Coordinates of C-alpha atoms in Angstrom, one line a residue:
X151 CA 58.3 12.0 136.2
X152 CA 57.9 15.1 138.3
X153 CA 55.5 18.1 138.1
X154 CA 56.3 21.5 139.6
X155 CA 53.7 24.0 140.6
X156 CA 54.7 27.7 141.1
X157 CA 52.7 29.3 143.9
X158 CA 55.4 31.9 144.7
X159 CA 53.4 35.1 144.7
X160 CA 52.4 38.4 146.3
X161 CA 51.3 38.4 149.9
X162 CA 48.5 40.8 149.1
X163 CA 45.0 39.4 149.1
X164 CA 43.8 38.7 145.6
X165 CA 41.8 36.2 143.5
X166 CA 45.0 34.6 142.5
X167 CA 46.2 34.1 146.0
X168 CA 42.8 32.7 147.0
X169 CA 43.1 30.2 144.1
X170 CA 46.6 29.1 145.2
X171 CA 45.6 28.5 148.8
X172 CA 42.4 26.7 147.8
X173 CA 44.4 24.5 145.4
X174 CA 46.9 23.5 148.1
X175 CA 44.1 22.7 150.6
X176 CA 42.4 20.3 148.2
X177 CA 45.4 18.8 146.5
X178 CA 46.4 16.5 149.3
X179 CA 43.1 14.6 149.1
X180 CA 43.5 13.7 145.4
X181 CA 45.0 10.5 144.1
X182 CA 48.1 11.5 142.2
X183 CA 50.0 9.4 139.6
X184 CA 53.1 11.7 139.6
X185 CA 55.2 13.4 142.2
X186 CA 54.6 17.1 142.7
X187 CA 56.9 19.8 144.0
X188 CA 55.2 23.0 145.1
X189 CA 57.2 26.2 145.2
X190 CA 55.6 28.6 147.7
X191 CA 56.6 31.6 149.8
X192 CA 56.8 31.1 153.6
X193 CA 54.0 33.5 154.3
X194 CA 51.7 31.5 151.9
X195 CA 52.7 28.2 153.5
X196 CA 51.8 29.4 157.0
X197 CA 48.3 30.1 155.8
X198 CA 47.8 26.6 154.5
X199 CA 49.9 24.3 156.6
X200 CA 47.3 23.9 159.4
X201 CA 44.7 22.6 156.8
X202 CA 46.8 20.3 154.5
X203 CA 47.2 16.6 155.1
X204 CA 50.4 14.7 154.6
X205 CA 50.8 13.3 151.1
X206 CA 54.1 11.5 150.3
X207 CA 53.8 12.5 146.6
X208 CA 53.7 16.2 147.4
X209 CA 56.8 18.2 148.5
X210 CA 56.6 21.8 149.5
X211 CA 59.7 23.9 148.7
X212 CA 59.6 27.0 150.8
X213 CA 61.0 30.2 149.3
X214 CA 61.9 33.4 151.1
X215 CA 59.2 36.1 151.6
X216 CA 61.1 38.7 149.6
X217 CA 60.0 36.9 146.5
X218 CA 56.5 38.2 147.1
X219 CA 57.9 41.6 145.7
X220 CA 56.8 41.6 142.1
X221 CA 60.1 42.7 140.6
X222 CA 62.2 40.2 142.6
X223 CA 59.7 37.4 141.8
X224 CA 59.9 38.1 138.1
X225 CA 63.8 38.0 138.2
X226 CA 63.8 34.8 140.1
X227 CA 61.1 33.2 137.8
X228 CA 62.9 34.1 134.6
X229 CA 66.6 33.6 135.4
X230 CA 66.8 31.2 138.4
X231 CA 63.7 29.1 138.6
X232 CA 64.0 27.3 135.2
X233 CA 67.4 26.0 136.1
X234 CA 66.3 24.8 139.5
X235 CA 63.5 22.9 137.8
X236 CA 66.0 21.3 135.4
X237 CA 68.3 20.2 138.2
X238 CA 65.4 18.6 140.0
X239 CA 64.4 16.6 137.0
X240 CA 61.1 18.5 136.5
X241 CA 59.5 17.8 133.2
X242 CA 56.2 19.8 133.6
X243 CA 55.5 23.2 135.2
X244 CA 52.1 24.4 136.2
X245 CA 52.2 28.2 136.6
X246 CA 48.9 29.7 137.9
X247 CA 50.3 33.2 138.4
X248 CA 49.5 34.8 134.9
X249 CA 53.3 34.6 134.1
X250 CA 55.7 31.8 133.4
X251 CA 59.5 31.4 132.7
X252 CA 60.2 32.1 129.0
X253 CA 63.2 29.8 128.5
X254 CA 61.6 26.5 129.5
X255 CA 61.3 25.2 125.9
X256 CA 65.1 25.3 125.7
X257 CA 65.2 23.1 128.8
X258 CA 62.6 20.6 127.5
X259 CA 60.1 21.6 130.3
X260 CA 56.5 21.7 129.3
X261 CA 54.6 24.7 130.8
X262 CA 50.9 24.8 131.6
X263 CA 49.9 28.4 132.3
X264 CA 46.8 29.5 134.2
X265 CA 45.4 33.0 133.3
X266 CA 43.3 34.7 136.0
X267 CA 42.8 38.1 134.3
X268 CA 42.0 39.6 130.9
X269 CA 42.1 43.1 132.4
X270 CA 45.4 44.2 130.6
X271 CA 43.7 43.9 127.2
X272 CA 40.1 44.8 128.1
X273 CA 40.4 47.7 130.6
X274 CA 44.1 48.6 130.5
X275 CA 43.3 52.2 131.6
X276 CA 41.6 51.0 134.8
X277 CA 44.5 48.9 136.0
X278 CA 46.1 49.9 139.3
X279 CA 49.8 51.0 139.2
X280 CA 51.8 53.2 136.9
X281 CA 51.8 53.1 133.1
X282 CA 55.2 51.6 132.7
X283 CA 54.7 48.8 135.1
X284 CA 51.3 48.0 133.5
X285 CA 52.8 47.9 130.0
X286 CA 55.5 45.5 131.2
X287 CA 52.9 43.4 133.0
X288 CA 50.8 43.1 129.8
X289 CA 53.8 42.2 127.6
X290 CA 55.1 39.6 130.1
X291 CA 51.6 38.0 130.2
X292 CA 51.5 38.0 126.4
X293 CA 54.9 36.4 126.1
X294 CA 54.0 33.8 128.7
X295 CA 50.8 32.9 126.9
X296 CA 52.6 32.7 123.5
X297 CA 55.4 30.5 124.9
X298 CA 53.3 28.1 127.1
X299 CA 52.3 24.6 125.9
X300 CA 48.8 24.9 127.2
X301 CA 46.7 27.7 128.6
X302 CA 44.0 27.2 131.3
X303 CA 41.4 29.9 131.8
X304 CA 38.6 30.2 134.4
X305 CA 35.5 30.5 132.2
X306 CA 34.3 30.0 128.7
X307 CA 33.8 33.8 128.5
X308 CA 37.5 34.2 129.3
X309 CA 38.5 31.7 126.7
X310 CA 36.5 33.5 124.0
X311 CA 37.7 36.9 125.0
X312 CA 41.4 36.0 125.1
X313 CA 41.2 34.1 121.7
X314 CA 39.7 37.2 120.1
X315 CA 42.3 39.6 121.6
X316 CA 45.5 37.5 121.0
X317 CA 44.3 35.4 118.0
X318 CA 45.1 32.1 119.8
X319 CA 44.3 28.6 118.7
X320 CA 41.3 27.5 120.7
X321 CA 42.8 23.9 120.9
X322 CA 45.6 25.4 123.1
X323 CA 43.1 26.5 125.8
X324 CA 41.2 24.5 128.4
X325 CA 38.5 25.8 130.7
X326 CA 38.5 24.9 134.4
X327 CA 36.2 26.6 136.8
X328 CA 37.6 27.8 140.2
X329 CA 36.7 26.3 143.5
X330 CA 35.4 27.7 146.8
X331 CA 37.5 27.2 149.9
X332 CA 36.1 24.4 152.1
X333 CA 35.8 26.8 155.1
X334 CA 32.6 28.2 153.6
X335 CA 31.0 24.8 154.1
X336 CA 32.3 24.4 157.7
X337 CA 30.4 24.9 160.9
X338 CA 29.9 28.6 161.3
X339 CA 30.9 28.4 165.0
X340 CA 34.4 27.7 163.9
X341 CA 34.7 30.9 161.8
X342 CA 36.1 34.1 163.2
X343 CA 33.9 36.9 164.5
X344 CA 34.9 40.6 164.0
X345 CA 35.0 42.3 167.4
X346 CA 32.8 45.4 167.8
X347 CA 30.8 44.6 164.6
X348 CA 27.1 44.2 165.0
X349 CA 26.1 41.3 162.8
X350 CA 22.4 41.8 163.8
X351 CA 22.3 45.3 162.1
X352 CA 20.9 45.3 158.6
X353 CA 23.7 45.7 156.0
X354 CA 24.5 45.2 152.3
X355 CA 27.9 43.6 151.7
X356 CA 30.5 43.9 149.0
X357 CA 33.9 42.2 149.0
X358 CA 36.4 43.3 146.3
X359 CA 39.8 44.7 145.6
X360 CA 39.9 48.5 145.6
X361 CA 40.4 49.1 141.9
X362 CA 38.7 51.2 139.4
X363 CA 37.3 48.4 137.3
X364 CA 35.2 47.3 140.3
X365 CA 33.3 50.5 140.0
X366 CA 32.9 51.3 143.7
X367 CA 31.9 54.9 143.2
X368 CA 28.8 53.9 141.2
X369 CA 27.9 51.4 144.0
X370 CA 28.2 54.3 146.5
X371 CA 26.0 56.5 144.3
X372 CA 23.4 53.7 144.1
X373 CA 23.5 53.2 147.9
X374 CA 23.1 56.9 148.4
X375 CA 20.0 56.9 146.2
X376 CA 18.6 53.9 148.0
X377 CA 19.0 55.4 151.5
X378 CA 18.1 59.0 150.7
X379 CA 15.5 58.9 147.9
X380 CA 13.9 55.6 149.0
X381 CA 14.5 56.0 152.7
X382 CA 16.1 52.6 153.5
X383 CA 17.7 52.3 156.9
X384 CA 20.6 49.9 156.1
X385 CA 24.4 50.0 156.2
X386 CA 26.8 49.3 153.4
X387 CA 29.8 47.2 154.4
X388 CA 32.8 47.2 152.1
X389 CA 35.6 44.7 152.5
X390 CA 38.4 46.1 150.4
X391 CA 41.8 44.9 149.4
X392 CA 43.5 48.2 148.7
X393 CA 45.5 47.8 145.5
X394 CA 44.9 51.3 144.2
X395 CA 45.6 53.9 146.9
X396 CA 44.6 56.9 144.9
X397 CA 41.3 55.4 144.1
X398 CA 40.8 54.6 147.8
X399 CA 41.4 58.2 148.6
X400 CA 38.8 59.2 146.0
X401 CA 36.4 56.8 147.7
X402 CA 37.1 58.1 151.1
X403 CA 36.5 61.7 149.9
X404 CA 33.2 60.7 148.3
X405 CA 32.0 59.0 151.5
X406 CA 32.9 61.9 153.7
X407 CA 31.0 64.3 151.4
X408 CA 27.8 62.2 151.0
X409 CA 27.2 60.0 154.0
X410 CA 26.9 60.2 157.8
X411 CA 29.6 58.6 160.0
X412 CA 27.7 55.3 160.6
X413 CA 26.3 54.6 157.2
X414 CA 29.3 52.9 155.7
X415 CA 31.7 50.4 157.3
X416 CA 35.0 49.7 155.6
X417 CA 37.2 46.8 156.4
X418 CA 40.6 47.0 154.6
X419 CA 42.8 44.0 154.0
X420 CA 40.6 41.8 156.2
X421 CA 41.6 38.1 156.8
X422 CA 39.4 35.8 154.7
X423 CA 38.7 33.8 157.9
X424 CA 36.3 36.7 158.8
X425 CA 34.3 36.5 155.6
X426 CA 31.9 33.6 156.1
X427 CA 30.0 35.3 158.9
X428 CA 29.9 38.6 157.1
X429 CA 28.3 36.9 154.1
X430 CA 25.9 34.9 156.3
X431 CA 24.4 37.8 158.1
X432 CA 24.2 40.3 155.2
X433 CA 20.8 41.2 153.7
X434 CA 22.3 40.8 150.3
X435 CA 25.6 40.7 148.5
X436 CA 26.4 43.2 145.7
X437 CA 29.3 43.2 143.2
X438 CA 29.7 46.0 140.5
X439 CA 32.7 44.8 138.5
X440 CA 33.3 45.5 134.8
X441 CA 35.9 42.8 134.2
X442 CA 36.0 39.3 135.7
X443 CA 37.1 36.0 134.2
X444 CA 35.3 34.2 137.0
X445 CA 34.6 36.0 140.3
X446 CA 34.5 33.9 143.5
X447 CA 32.9 36.2 146.0
X448 CA 29.3 35.9 144.7
X449 CA 29.6 32.1 145.1
X450 CA 31.0 32.5 148.6
X451 CA 27.9 34.6 149.4
X452 CA 25.6 31.9 147.9
X453 CA 27.3 29.3 150.1
X454 CA 26.0 31.3 153.2
X455 CA 22.5 31.6 151.7
X456 CA 22.8 35.3 150.9
X457 CA 21.0 36.7 147.9
X458 CA 23.3 38.1 145.2
X459 CA 22.9 41.2 143.1
X460 CA 25.6 41.5 140.5
X461 CA 27.0 43.2 137.4
X462 CA 25.9 41.8 134.0
X463 CA 29.4 42.2 132.5
X464 CA 32.1 39.8 131.4
X465 CA 31.9 36.2 132.9
X466 CA 29.6 37.0 135.8
X467 CA 26.3 35.8 134.1
X468 CA 28.0 32.5 133.1
X469 CA 29.3 31.8 136.6
X470 CA 26.2 32.9 138.5
X471 CA 23.5 31.7 136.1
X472 CA 19.9 32.1 137.4
X473 CA 21.1 32.6 141.0
X474 CA 21.6 36.4 140.8
X475 CA 19.8 39.6 139.9
X476 CA 21.8 41.4 137.2
X477 CA 22.3 45.2 136.5
X478 CA 24.3 47.4 134.2
X479 CA 27.1 48.8 136.4
X480 CA 27.0 52.1 134.5
X481 CA 23.3 52.6 135.3
X482 CA 22.9 54.1 138.9
X483 CA 19.1 53.7 138.7
X484 CA 19.3 50.1 137.7
X485 CA 21.7 49.2 140.5
X486 CA 19.4 51.0 143.0
X487 CA 16.3 49.3 141.7
X488 CA 18.0 45.9 141.8
X489 CA 19.0 46.5 145.5
X490 CA 15.6 47.7 146.4
X491 CA 13.8 44.8 144.7
X492 CA 16.0 42.2 146.4
X493 CA 15.7 43.8 149.8
X494 CA 11.9 44.0 149.7
X495 CA 10.6 41.0 147.7
X496 CA 10.6 37.9 150.0
X497 CA 9.7 35.4 147.3
X498 CA 12.5 36.7 145.1
X499 CA 15.0 36.4 148.0
X500 CA 13.8 32.8 148.6
X501 CA 14.2 32.0 145.0
X502 CA 17.7 33.4 144.8
X503 CA 18.8 31.5 147.8
X504 CA 17.5 28.2 146.4
X505 CA 19.0 28.9 143.0
X506 CA 22.3 29.7 144.7
X507 CA 22.4 26.4 146.4
X508 CA 21.8 24.6 143.1
X509 CA 24.4 26.8 141.3
X510 CA 27.1 25.9 143.8
X511 CA 26.9 22.2 142.7
X512 CA 28.6 23.2 139.4
X513 CA 31.8 24.2 141.3
X514 CA 32.8 21.0 143.1
X515 CA 36.3 22.0 144.4
X516 CA 37.8 18.5 144.3
X517 CA 36.5 17.9 140.7
X518 CA 38.0 21.1 139.5
X519 CA 41.4 20.4 141.0
X520 CA 41.3 16.8 139.7
X521 CA 40.6 18.2 136.2
X522 CA 43.5 20.5 136.4
X523 CA 45.9 17.8 137.5
X524 CA 44.7 15.4 134.8
X525 CA 45.3 18.1 132.2
X526 CA 48.8 18.6 133.4
X527 CA 49.5 14.9 133.6
X528 CA 48.2 14.2 130.1
X529 CA 50.0 16.9 128.2
X530 CA 52.7 15.4 125.9

């Protein structure tokens, strides 16, 4: 019996790409009862091949990089991929890309779909991209969910939300938390340093995609209030994956109108190898999102013993527990006060760091990957 995993995806940095790479890195160390064929683009494979160990039960099937283009990937997935699976004798497909082939039932292939976003139903108007593409995306995700044999989601919040939106049978849905890349627990000396960046300067850090539902303008307004009204001398460092170019232009315009040249540092499309040190030396980590089914970056910050200040929306309270200070992302004063309190209260900072270390124990990477594999193996 053979299982296939579809990791053919966009080359843009995203939570889904992070999940795929982390999954591959951990999979080789897990005892498997069935053979696994992993379909992956060449650019993805280059990022993981130096970290994976040889495992005779795992075969990587390298696909051309042009399949990282969304339209071409969907065509391949729907009209070519299913027949490749059938010819290879694959009986189960794990698809962690929010989409899956729709004709697999006709070919007697079981599909386990992993959904990493509820955004198309909860905040459709804040999605990046044009209206037509977003409507097609939502419809394809709905059809994939309806046609799959089992759905895996990243949190209990996500499960409840998607059940309510699509009226799904809760027995069809499993919850498996995400895992943090093992590099965040490696010796810091082995992690990359950004040239010409002063890690000793005081700075607040935020790592996120540049999209409207991450509410970056409100973060900038709160930072402006912190530095002007409260007279804090501290930089704001934004690590942005630019998915919405128009929103990025809006952000640049706001920064130019409200801040001096050296107050805000923006790193766009930065390699994840640079992140551990950025987290480690930050005074605090802040995240202002409206819509997350998990959210890895706050846990990455906790792994580097950095206090976390975060939105109280969606799954974020479930995932971060008592290890964060929460705020309403629509309330500028509340964001500002949360930042100020976390920067100035030493006992609070110590408590958040200690709670963060405890919180991370809930997200053992190997256990989460094992759980996913067992779910796939056990489905009839």
